[in-house]
């Protein structure tokens, strides 16, 4: 399988050129780009819906899914500018797809561009899309063993969002173990606990983003 | 990217040879091989733990995970013969890995061989491991939109297991929509509802498997 590995490396190297171009576009427009990665159904789209009602910055979304445009429709219904990209069988987004999508989005006065990756904890962690950083979303019903099972994601993430904490009384989830394992992989990473039904935790998440956006803009002008 | 597609097709064609060999081994030993596919944390390992206490047949498990051998340890603690395979960065199992694993497992008097695939709804659906059939596992907290988002899995599955139905009072899950979408993709597919904490639904699942095992053995002798 040596040939395959070489070809995969070539694909990833080729894609890295697109990622660099995307990163430059984000620098030029002063937009913070956040790559949101989590399992199917962990609450990624709901997170963005809830972010909309509290964020002091404008944002846009690139929605990656194999099929359907349901998530973009859900966001559009909340007046969020969202562009759906169907990956047609591919289990992750790649930078060349993002670059193409950006041609259809206006970033004028957009503070944060979210990329909601395909629901998958494996391959999305391996691809640089040109984002400022990745965020790992894990929900309590999935169980506490996810950090050690999917270390590549949790090592890279600059924030871990623990969603569905409202279900803690009803599910088997060892929060101490989860936090300990996240810290063992990524000692300084903030972990934000979210209940997206009541909105608990959303302020903390929005303030984290605002801080990162401010830093980026200060740095861009410095 | 034409070259890449050609290479991928070549990899899949090569792997199909291994799948045919695995299928022949299962025919020779009269073992029913079931490829269990679902999101991270949807309850695949718990399903197998609960199956063990009620199944009238012996079974063995091949556990696919990127990292850790936690799931195989969980099963071993319940006296289930389980072999962990670490895919080391690959988001699905392939037949050549299964064939290698089979060399380390004794199928003597084993009725059912479960393969617990990597937690992912995309790529595991694309690879034939030599199994008799695939089973799709979806949990209620993931939401009802999964069948249409991941149609390849739901079209192929010969049973859909809806897990964590005990959480229905606490989550937003439109069961009618879920069932309608499953039927639209796969009209005759049984949907088995499971609460793996109380054990509700496990008998129905075990009886489904027993029926399929009996059919296979009758057919093998016929």
Tab-separated table of C-alpha atoms in Angstrom:
chain	number	residue	atom	x	y	z
A	1	UNK	CA	0.000	0.000	0.000
A	2	UNK	CA	3.093	2.281	-0.171
A	3	UNK	CA	1.906	3.905	-3.376
A	4	UNK	CA	-1.422	4.800	-1.779
A	5	UNK	CA	0.245	6.472	1.194
A	6	UNK	CA	2.430	8.514	-1.156
A	7	UNK	CA	-0.606	9.599	-3.155
A	8	UNK	CA	-2.492	10.513	0.027
A	9	UNK	CA	0.454	12.623	1.156
A	10	UNK	CA	0.505	14.318	-2.251
A	11	UNK	CA	-3.235	15.073	-1.992
A	12	UNK	CA	-2.756	16.555	1.463
A	13	UNK	CA	0.254	18.625	0.324
A	14	UNK	CA	-1.734	19.890	-2.666
A	15	UNK	CA	-4.626	20.774	-0.394
A	16	UNK	CA	-2.299	22.645	1.958
A	17	UNK	CA	-1.786	25.232	-0.830
A	18	UNK	CA	-5.520	25.945	-0.816
A	19	UNK	CA	-5.470	26.143	2.994
A	20	UNK	CA	-2.736	28.789	2.822
A	21	UNK	CA	-4.797	30.801	0.346
A	22	UNK	CA	-7.896	30.561	2.535
A	23	UNK	CA	-5.829	31.640	5.564
A	24	UNK	CA	-4.564	34.670	3.631
A	25	UNK	CA	-8.138	35.625	2.651
A	26	UNK	CA	-9.170	35.477	6.306
A	27	UNK	CA	-6.199	37.651	7.261
A	28	UNK	CA	-7.097	40.182	4.583
A	29	UNK	CA	-10.712	40.422	5.678
A	30	UNK	CA	-9.961	40.257	9.419
A	31	UNK	CA	-12.307	37.286	9.772
A	32	UNK	CA	-11.829	34.618	12.421
A	33	UNK	CA	-12.367	31.184	10.862
A	34	UNK	CA	-13.433	28.383	13.183
A	35	UNK	CA	-13.581	24.742	12.093
A	36	UNK	CA	-16.271	22.995	14.162
A	37	UNK	CA	-15.813	19.222	14.443
A	38	UNK	CA	-17.977	16.671	16.254
A	39	UNK	CA	-20.010	13.475	15.902
A	40	UNK	CA	-23.276	13.340	13.981
A	41	UNK	CA	-25.970	14.832	16.174
A	42	UNK	CA	-23.704	16.280	18.871
A	43	UNK	CA	-25.355	19.697	18.487
A	44	UNK	CA	-23.150	21.590	16.008
A	45	UNK	CA	-25.995	23.237	14.090
A	46	UNK	CA	-27.940	24.014	17.272
A	47	UNK	CA	-24.781	25.604	18.677
A	48	UNK	CA	-24.638	27.964	15.710
A	49	UNK	CA	-28.349	28.771	15.992
A	50	UNK	CA	-27.902	29.663	19.668
A	51	UNK	CA	-24.700	31.608	18.985
A	52	UNK	CA	-26.637	33.813	16.563
A	53	UNK	CA	-28.971	35.151	19.210
A	54	UNK	CA	-26.136	36.225	21.520
A	55	UNK	CA	-23.124	37.089	19.359
A	56	UNK	CA	-22.014	40.740	19.200
A	57	UNK	CA	-20.336	40.013	15.839
A	58	UNK	CA	-21.782	39.085	12.451
A	59	UNK	CA	-21.076	35.571	11.303
A	60	UNK	CA	-21.442	33.296	8.310
A	61	UNK	CA	-21.391	29.510	8.039
A	62	UNK	CA	-20.131	26.966	5.555
A	63	UNK	CA	-22.093	23.772	6.174
A	64	UNK	CA	-20.476	20.495	5.167
A	65	UNK	CA	-22.687	17.453	4.754
A	66	UNK	CA	-22.713	14.405	2.556
A	67	UNK	CA	-26.278	14.978	1.512
A	68	UNK	CA	-29.205	17.336	2.132
A	69	UNK	CA	-29.188	21.076	2.771
A	70	UNK	CA	-31.211	20.789	5.989
A	71	UNK	CA	-28.617	22.400	8.214
A	72	UNK	CA	-28.196	25.449	5.976
A	73	UNK	CA	-31.997	25.752	5.820
A	74	UNK	CA	-32.201	25.616	9.619
A	75	UNK	CA	-29.650	28.437	9.850
A	76	UNK	CA	-31.241	30.505	7.073
A	77	UNK	CA	-34.517	30.326	9.011
A	78	UNK	CA	-32.675	32.180	11.780
A	79	UNK	CA	-31.301	34.772	9.342
A	80	UNK	CA	-27.805	33.314	9.456
A	81	UNK	CA	-25.905	33.502	6.191
A	82	UNK	CA	-25.150	29.857	5.469
A	83	UNK	CA	-23.818	28.096	2.436
A	84	UNK	CA	-24.330	24.354	2.128
A	85	UNK	CA	-21.601	22.251	0.581
A	86	UNK	CA	-22.441	18.627	-0.186
A	87	UNK	CA	-19.352	16.471	-0.034
A	88	UNK	CA	-21.027	13.656	-2.028
A	89	UNK	CA	-19.578	10.692	-0.238
A	90	UNK	CA	-16.503	12.335	1.240
A	91	UNK	CA	-16.335	12.126	5.025
A	92	UNK	CA	-14.670	15.507	5.632
A	93	UNK	CA	-14.226	18.946	4.108
A	94	UNK	CA	-11.041	19.890	2.272
A	95	UNK	CA	-9.565	23.336	1.743
A	96	UNK	CA	-10.180	23.464	-2.012
A	97	UNK	CA	-13.909	23.010	-1.329
A	98	UNK	CA	-13.817	25.817	1.222
A	99	UNK	CA	-12.007	28.128	-1.189
A	100	UNK	CA	-14.690	27.484	-3.798
A	101	UNK	CA	-17.455	28.138	-1.252
A	102	UNK	CA	-15.824	31.435	-0.228
A	103	UNK	CA	-16.298	32.760	-3.738
A	104	UNK	CA	-20.062	32.586	-3.094
A	105	UNK	CA	-19.991	34.217	0.361
A	106	UNK	CA	-19.516	37.871	1.147
A	107	UNK	CA	-17.278	38.372	4.178
A	108	UNK	CA	-17.961	42.127	4.350
A	109	UNK	CA	-18.327	42.970	8.032
A	110	UNK	CA	-18.411	39.239	8.932
A	111	UNK	CA	-16.472	38.749	12.173
A	112	UNK	CA	-16.485	34.961	12.384
A	113	UNK	CA	-16.738	32.356	9.655
A	114	UNK	CA	-17.784	28.999	11.048
A	115	UNK	CA	-17.172	25.858	9.091
A	116	UNK	CA	-19.428	23.084	10.309
A	117	UNK	CA	-17.520	20.021	9.231
A	118	UNK	CA	-19.063	16.649	8.309
A	119	UNK	CA	-20.180	14.785	11.464
A	120	UNK	CA	-17.122	12.622	12.041
A	121	UNK	CA	-14.316	12.655	14.616
A	122	UNK	CA	-11.622	11.154	12.427
A	123	UNK	CA	-10.797	12.641	9.041
A	124	UNK	CA	-11.943	16.233	9.666
A	125	UNK	CA	-9.173	16.417	12.301
A	126	UNK	CA	-6.580	15.543	9.665
A	127	UNK	CA	-7.311	18.332	7.197
A	128	UNK	CA	-6.247	21.965	7.510
A	129	UNK	CA	-8.931	24.141	5.903
A	130	UNK	CA	-7.096	27.410	6.517
A	131	UNK	CA	-8.970	27.979	9.790
A	132	UNK	CA	-7.652	29.957	12.754
A	133	UNK	CA	-8.417	26.991	14.949
A	134	UNK	CA	-10.468	23.842	15.389
A	135	UNK	CA	-13.134	23.323	18.037
A	136	UNK	CA	-14.101	19.844	19.266
A	137	UNK	CA	-17.760	19.311	20.153
A	138	UNK	CA	-18.645	16.277	22.291
A	139	UNK	CA	-22.073	15.549	23.756
A	140	UNK	CA	-22.684	13.796	27.071
A	141	UNK	CA	-24.766	10.880	25.661
A	142	UNK	CA	-21.745	9.858	23.563
A	143	UNK	CA	-19.874	8.864	26.725
A	144	UNK	CA	-16.674	10.067	28.351
A	145	UNK	CA	-14.264	7.888	26.390
A	146	UNK	CA	-14.094	10.056	23.272
A	147	UNK	CA	-10.911	12.101	23.975
A	148	UNK	CA	-8.650	9.048	24.189
A	149	UNK	CA	-10.400	7.330	21.295
A	150	UNK	CA	-10.027	10.355	18.995
A	151	UNK	CA	-6.864	12.012	20.329
A	152	UNK	CA	-5.910	13.798	17.117
A	153	UNK	CA	-8.975	16.018	17.352
A	154	UNK	CA	-8.645	16.720	21.068
A	155	UNK	CA	-4.910	17.454	20.865
A	156	UNK	CA	-5.475	20.077	18.165
A	157	UNK	CA	-8.676	21.708	19.432
A	158	UNK	CA	-8.343	25.187	20.912
A	159	UNK	CA	-11.665	24.775	22.708
A	160	UNK	CA	-13.668	21.705	23.702
A	161	UNK	CA	-17.429	22.158	23.898
A	162	UNK	CA	-19.245	19.647	26.064
A	163	UNK	CA	-22.868	19.774	24.896
A	164	UNK	CA	-26.128	18.329	26.261
A	165	UNK	CA	-25.076	18.749	29.906
A	166	UNK	CA	-28.826	18.949	30.631
A	167	UNK	CA	-28.874	15.188	29.970
A	168	UNK	CA	-26.272	14.443	32.687
A	169	UNK	CA	-28.900	13.169	35.166
A	170	UNK	CA	-30.160	10.707	32.542
A	171	UNK	CA	-26.980	9.324	30.938
A	172	UNK	CA	-23.888	7.466	32.075
A	173	UNK	CA	-21.178	10.082	31.669
A	174	UNK	CA	-18.100	10.349	33.880
A	175	UNK	CA	-17.335	14.060	33.655
A	176	UNK	CA	-14.224	13.854	35.833
A	177	UNK	CA	-12.753	11.238	33.521
A	178	UNK	CA	-13.644	13.282	30.438
A	179	UNK	CA	-12.007	16.442	31.819
A	180	UNK	CA	-8.950	14.528	33.006
A	181	UNK	CA	-8.474	12.927	29.593
A	182	UNK	CA	-8.902	16.252	27.759
A	183	UNK	CA	-6.290	17.825	30.068
A	184	UNK	CA	-3.895	14.936	29.547
A	185	UNK	CA	-4.002	15.516	25.789
A	186	UNK	CA	-4.275	19.290	25.757
A	187	UNK	CA	-3.499	20.846	29.157
A	188	UNK	CA	-4.490	24.462	28.501
A	189	UNK	CA	-7.566	23.905	26.369
A	190	UNK	CA	-10.721	25.542	27.730
A	191	UNK	CA	-13.688	23.215	28.160
A	192	UNK	CA	-17.043	24.978	27.878
A	193	UNK	CA	-20.132	23.160	29.149
A	194	UNK	CA	-23.289	23.871	27.180
A	195	UNK	CA	-26.980	23.251	27.541
A	196	UNK	CA	-28.273	24.461	24.190
A	197	UNK	CA	-31.914	24.136	25.226
A	198	UNK	CA	-31.720	26.588	28.141
A	199	UNK	CA	-28.778	28.455	26.594
A	200	UNK	CA	-26.505	27.873	29.600
A	201	UNK	CA	-22.859	28.261	28.590
A	202	UNK	CA	-23.536	30.109	25.345
A	203	UNK	CA	-22.378	33.449	26.844
A	204	UNK	CA	-19.052	31.864	27.810
A	205	UNK	CA	-18.624	30.470	24.295
A	206	UNK	CA	-19.496	33.790	22.658
A	207	UNK	CA	-17.099	35.634	24.953
A	208	UNK	CA	-14.333	33.141	24.104
A	209	UNK	CA	-14.929	33.842	20.404
A	210	UNK	CA	-15.082	37.601	20.880
A	211	UNK	CA	-11.741	37.485	22.686
A	212	UNK	CA	-10.128	35.495	19.879
A	213	UNK	CA	-11.603	37.817	17.244
A	214	UNK	CA	-10.315	40.882	19.085
A	215	UNK	CA	-6.835	39.339	19.368
A	216	UNK	CA	-6.795	38.568	15.663
A	217	UNK	CA	-7.837	42.057	14.683
A	218	UNK	CA	-5.354	43.698	17.097
A	219	UNK	CA	-2.630	41.462	15.716
A	220	UNK	CA	-3.611	42.270	12.112
A	221	UNK	CA	-3.277	45.979	12.741
A	222	UNK	CA	-0.113	45.692	14.908
B	1	UNK	CA	-8.114	14.469	-9.029
B	2	UNK	CA	-8.922	11.755	-11.652
B	3	UNK	CA	-5.835	9.773	-10.716
B	4	UNK	CA	-6.910	9.691	-7.086
B	5	UNK	CA	-10.357	8.357	-7.938
B	6	UNK	CA	-8.784	5.617	-10.077
B	7	UNK	CA	-6.441	4.646	-7.255
B	8	UNK	CA	-9.303	4.594	-4.754
B	9	UNK	CA	-11.292	2.341	-7.038
B	10	UNK	CA	-8.264	0.070	-7.349
B	11	UNK	CA	-7.925	-0.083	-3.546
B	12	UNK	CA	-11.594	-0.986	-3.183
B	13	UNK	CA	-11.382	-3.632	-5.928
B	14	UNK	CA	-8.300	-5.127	-4.243
B	15	UNK	CA	-10.089	-5.123	-0.905
B	16	UNK	CA	-13.096	-6.879	-2.439
B	17	UNK	CA	-10.877	-9.958	-2.901
B	18	UNK	CA	-10.290	-10.077	0.840
B	19	UNK	CA	-14.023	-9.611	1.446
B	20	UNK	CA	-14.777	-12.619	-0.756
B	21	UNK	CA	-12.284	-14.717	1.198
B	22	UNK	CA	-13.780	-13.615	4.513
B	23	UNK	CA	-17.282	-14.454	3.209
B	24	UNK	CA	-16.104	-17.923	2.218
B	25	UNK	CA	-14.598	-18.507	5.691
B	26	UNK	CA	-17.932	-17.537	7.252
B	27	UNK	CA	-19.758	-19.928	4.918
B	28	UNK	CA	-17.361	-22.752	5.826
B	29	UNK	CA	-17.767	-22.213	9.557
B	30	UNK	CA	-21.522	-21.495	9.399
B	31	UNK	CA	-20.985	-18.201	11.204
B	32	UNK	CA	-23.236	-15.193	10.687
B	33	UNK	CA	-21.086	-12.069	10.343
B	34	UNK	CA	-22.732	-8.759	11.241
B	35	UNK	CA	-21.074	-5.383	10.549
B	36	UNK	CA	-22.316	-2.915	13.185
B	37	UNK	CA	-22.102	0.738	12.099
B	38	UNK	CA	-23.042	3.883	14.035
B	39	UNK	CA	-21.831	7.229	15.370
B	40	UNK	CA	-19.322	7.495	18.196
B	41	UNK	CA	-21.156	6.852	21.450
B	42	UNK	CA	-24.418	5.581	19.950
B	43	UNK	CA	-24.227	2.453	22.101
B	44	UNK	CA	-22.553	-0.174	19.900
B	45	UNK	CA	-20.401	-1.695	22.647
B	46	UNK	CA	-23.221	-1.589	25.202
B	47	UNK	CA	-25.445	-3.357	22.657
B	48	UNK	CA	-22.957	-6.218	22.442
B	49	UNK	CA	-22.625	-6.386	26.240
B	50	UNK	CA	-26.392	-6.651	26.564
B	51	UNK	CA	-26.657	-9.135	23.706
B	52	UNK	CA	-24.268	-11.431	25.587
B	53	UNK	CA	-26.577	-11.915	28.540
B	54	UNK	CA	-29.523	-12.958	26.358
B	55	UNK	CA	-28.144	-14.651	23.246
B	56	UNK	CA	-28.770	-18.374	22.801
B	57	UNK	CA	-25.727	-18.541	20.477
B	58	UNK	CA	-22.014	-18.037	21.158
B	59	UNK	CA	-20.513	-14.940	19.645
B	60	UNK	CA	-17.203	-13.212	19.106
B	61	UNK	CA	-16.383	-9.587	18.320
B	62	UNK	CA	-13.827	-7.756	16.223
B	63	UNK	CA	-13.558	-4.237	17.662
B	64	UNK	CA	-12.387	-1.485	15.328
B	65	UNK	CA	-11.095	1.734	16.866
B	66	UNK	CA	-8.491	4.296	15.958
B	67	UNK	CA	-6.876	4.088	19.358
B	68	UNK	CA	-7.275	2.338	22.728
B	69	UNK	CA	-8.478	-1.169	23.493
B	70	UNK	CA	-11.163	-0.029	25.919
B	71	UNK	CA	-14.057	-1.576	24.064
B	72	UNK	CA	-12.424	-5.004	23.830
B	73	UNK	CA	-11.584	-4.752	27.559
B	74	UNK	CA	-15.210	-3.902	28.353
B	75	UNK	CA	-16.355	-6.976	26.428
B	76	UNK	CA	-13.673	-9.249	27.886
B	77	UNK	CA	-14.881	-8.239	31.350
B	78	UNK	CA	-18.213	-9.809	30.365
B	79	UNK	CA	-16.507	-12.979	29.092
B	80	UNK	CA	-17.087	-12.066	25.456
B	81	UNK	CA	-14.319	-13.131	23.100
B	82	UNK	CA	-13.215	-9.813	21.595
B	83	UNK	CA	-10.236	-8.854	19.500
B	84	UNK	CA	-9.300	-5.186	19.269
B	85	UNK	CA	-8.007	-3.844	15.972
B	86	UNK	CA	-6.554	-0.337	16.011
B	87	UNK	CA	-6.972	1.324	12.640
B	88	UNK	CA	-4.286	3.933	13.418
B	89	UNK	CA	-5.855	6.938	11.806
B	90	UNK	CA	-8.135	5.142	9.354
B	91	UNK	CA	-11.810	6.000	9.792
B	92	UNK	CA	-13.212	2.583	8.877
B	93	UNK	CA	-12.346	-1.106	8.798
B	94	UNK	CA	-11.317	-2.836	5.582
B	95	UNK	CA	-11.607	-6.510	4.696
B	96	UNK	CA	-7.867	-7.201	4.692
B	97	UNK	CA	-7.744	-6.089	8.347
B	98	UNK	CA	-10.666	-8.365	9.181
B	99	UNK	CA	-9.025	-11.329	7.448
B	100	UNK	CA	-5.871	-10.785	9.520
B	101	UNK	CA	-7.930	-10.512	12.714
B	102	UNK	CA	-9.733	-13.779	11.901
B	103	UNK	CA	-6.426	-15.645	12.033
B	104	UNK	CA	-6.305	-14.779	15.752
B	105	UNK	CA	-9.907	-15.758	16.553
B	106	UNK	CA	-11.306	-19.226	16.889
B	107	UNK	CA	-14.746	-19.516	15.297
B	108	UNK	CA	-15.349	-23.028	16.686
B	109	UNK	CA	-18.974	-23.115	17.774
B	110	UNK	CA	-19.285	-19.331	17.328
B	111	UNK	CA	-22.723	-18.541	15.892
B	112	UNK	CA	-22.360	-14.837	15.246
B	113	UNK	CA	-19.267	-12.756	14.583
B	114	UNK	CA	-19.917	-9.087	15.218
B	115	UNK	CA	-17.643	-6.475	13.730
B	116	UNK	CA	-17.991	-3.221	15.628
B	117	UNK	CA	-16.840	-0.719	13.057
B	118	UNK	CA	-15.143	2.617	13.784
B	119	UNK	CA	-17.691	5.186	15.042
B	120	UNK	CA	-18.531	6.913	11.769
B	121	UNK	CA	-21.572	6.919	9.469
B	122	UNK	CA	-19.738	7.603	6.220
B	123	UNK	CA	-16.844	5.400	5.154
B	124	UNK	CA	-17.776	2.205	7.021
B	125	UNK	CA	-20.879	2.087	4.795
B	126	UNK	CA	-18.683	2.058	1.684
B	127	UNK	CA	-16.586	-0.986	2.497
B	128	UNK	CA	-17.630	-4.620	2.194
B	129	UNK	CA	-15.889	-6.620	4.921
B	130	UNK	CA	-17.327	-9.945	3.815
B	131	UNK	CA	-20.220	-9.650	6.283
B	132	UNK	CA	-23.652	-11.244	5.851
B	133	UNK	CA	-25.188	-7.827	6.425
B	134	UNK	CA	-24.742	-4.380	7.918
B	135	UNK	CA	-26.718	-2.999	10.840
B	136	UNK	CA	-27.197	0.752	11.350
B	137	UNK	CA	-27.273	1.984	14.940
B	138	UNK	CA	-28.713	5.445	15.607
B	139	UNK	CA	-29.356	6.939	19.050
B	140	UNK	CA	-32.189	9.329	19.881
B	141	UNK	CA	-29.980	12.228	21.115
B	142	UNK	CA	-28.387	12.398	17.647
B	143	UNK	CA	-31.635	13.652	16.173
B	144	UNK	CA	-34.019	12.282	13.569
B	145	UNK	CA	-32.235	13.689	10.511
B	146	UNK	CA	-29.589	10.981	10.233
B	147	UNK	CA	-31.203	8.641	7.634
B	148	UNK	CA	-31.382	11.308	4.917
B	149	UNK	CA	-27.966	12.713	5.822
B	150	UNK	CA	-26.278	9.306	5.630
B	151	UNK	CA	-28.432	7.464	3.092
B	152	UNK	CA	-25.774	4.997	1.959
B	153	UNK	CA	-25.745	3.352	5.375
B	154	UNK	CA	-29.528	3.297	5.793
B	155	UNK	CA	-30.155	1.979	2.275
B	156	UNK	CA	-27.843	-0.985	2.864
B	157	UNK	CA	-28.685	-1.849	6.463
B	158	UNK	CA	-30.712	-5.028	7.021
B	159	UNK	CA	-31.751	-3.778	10.453
B	160	UNK	CA	-31.864	-0.322	12.004
B	161	UNK	CA	-31.386	-0.165	15.767
B	162	UNK	CA	-32.762	2.934	17.437
B	163	UNK	CA	-30.940	3.149	20.772
B	164	UNK	CA	-31.417	5.282	23.895
B	165	UNK	CA	-35.200	5.381	23.560
B	166	UNK	CA	-35.220	5.879	27.355
B	167	UNK	CA	-34.010	9.438	26.608
B	168	UNK	CA	-37.024	10.254	24.400
B	169	UNK	CA	-38.731	12.354	27.119
B	170	UNK	CA	-35.569	14.472	27.452
B	171	UNK	CA	-34.434	15.033	23.862
B	172	UNK	CA	-35.856	16.579	20.715
B	173	UNK	CA	-36.375	13.555	18.499
B	174	UNK	CA	-39.139	13.232	15.925
B	175	UNK	CA	-39.638	9.469	15.831
B	176	UNK	CA	-42.320	9.589	13.125
B	177	UNK	CA	-39.956	11.502	10.837
B	178	UNK	CA	-37.118	9.094	11.574
B	179	UNK	CA	-39.248	6.031	10.793
B	180	UNK	CA	-40.696	7.633	7.666
B	181	UNK	CA	-37.238	8.493	6.351
B	182	UNK	CA	-35.899	5.012	7.065
B	183	UNK	CA	-38.872	3.499	5.204
B	184	UNK	CA	-38.396	5.854	2.269
B	185	UNK	CA	-34.813	4.610	1.864
B	186	UNK	CA	-35.308	0.990	2.810
B	187	UNK	CA	-38.981	-0.027	2.901
B	188	UNK	CA	-38.701	-3.512	4.404
B	189	UNK	CA	-35.958	-2.891	6.931
B	190	UNK	CA	-36.922	-3.768	10.508
B	191	UNK	CA	-36.412	-0.983	13.028
B	192	UNK	CA	-35.759	-2.238	16.559
B	193	UNK	CA	-36.112	0.216	19.434
B	194	UNK	CA	-33.705	-0.354	22.305
B	195	UNK	CA	-33.234	0.877	25.826
B	196	UNK	CA	-29.926	-0.722	26.740
B	197	UNK	CA	-30.176	0.336	30.388
B	198	UNK	CA	-33.405	-1.555	31.111
B	199	UNK	CA	-32.757	-4.083	28.360
B	200	UNK	CA	-36.025	-3.327	26.543
B	201	UNK	CA	-35.810	-4.422	22.913
B	202	UNK	CA	-32.819	-6.719	23.372
B	203	UNK	CA	-34.982	-9.855	23.097
B	204	UNK	CA	-36.341	-8.650	19.742
B	205	UNK	CA	-32.796	-7.999	18.494
B	206	UNK	CA	-31.557	-11.402	19.671
B	207	UNK	CA	-34.510	-13.125	18.063
B	208	UNK	CA	-33.852	-11.265	14.784
B	209	UNK	CA	-30.249	-12.532	14.874
B	210	UNK	CA	-31.264	-16.081	15.790
B	211	UNK	CA	-33.631	-16.130	12.834
B	212	UNK	CA	-30.921	-14.979	10.444
B	213	UNK	CA	-28.421	-17.485	11.855
B	214	UNK	CA	-30.916	-20.314	11.466
B	215	UNK	CA	-31.626	-19.276	7.856
B	216	UNK	CA	-27.925	-19.199	7.062
B	217	UNK	CA	-27.317	-22.627	8.561
B	218	UNK	CA	-30.364	-24.127	6.837
B	219	UNK	CA	-29.231	-22.636	3.550
B	220	UNK	CA	-25.654	-23.892	4.088
B	221	UNK	CA	-26.910	-27.478	4.515
B	222	UNK	CA	-29.514	-27.261	1.753
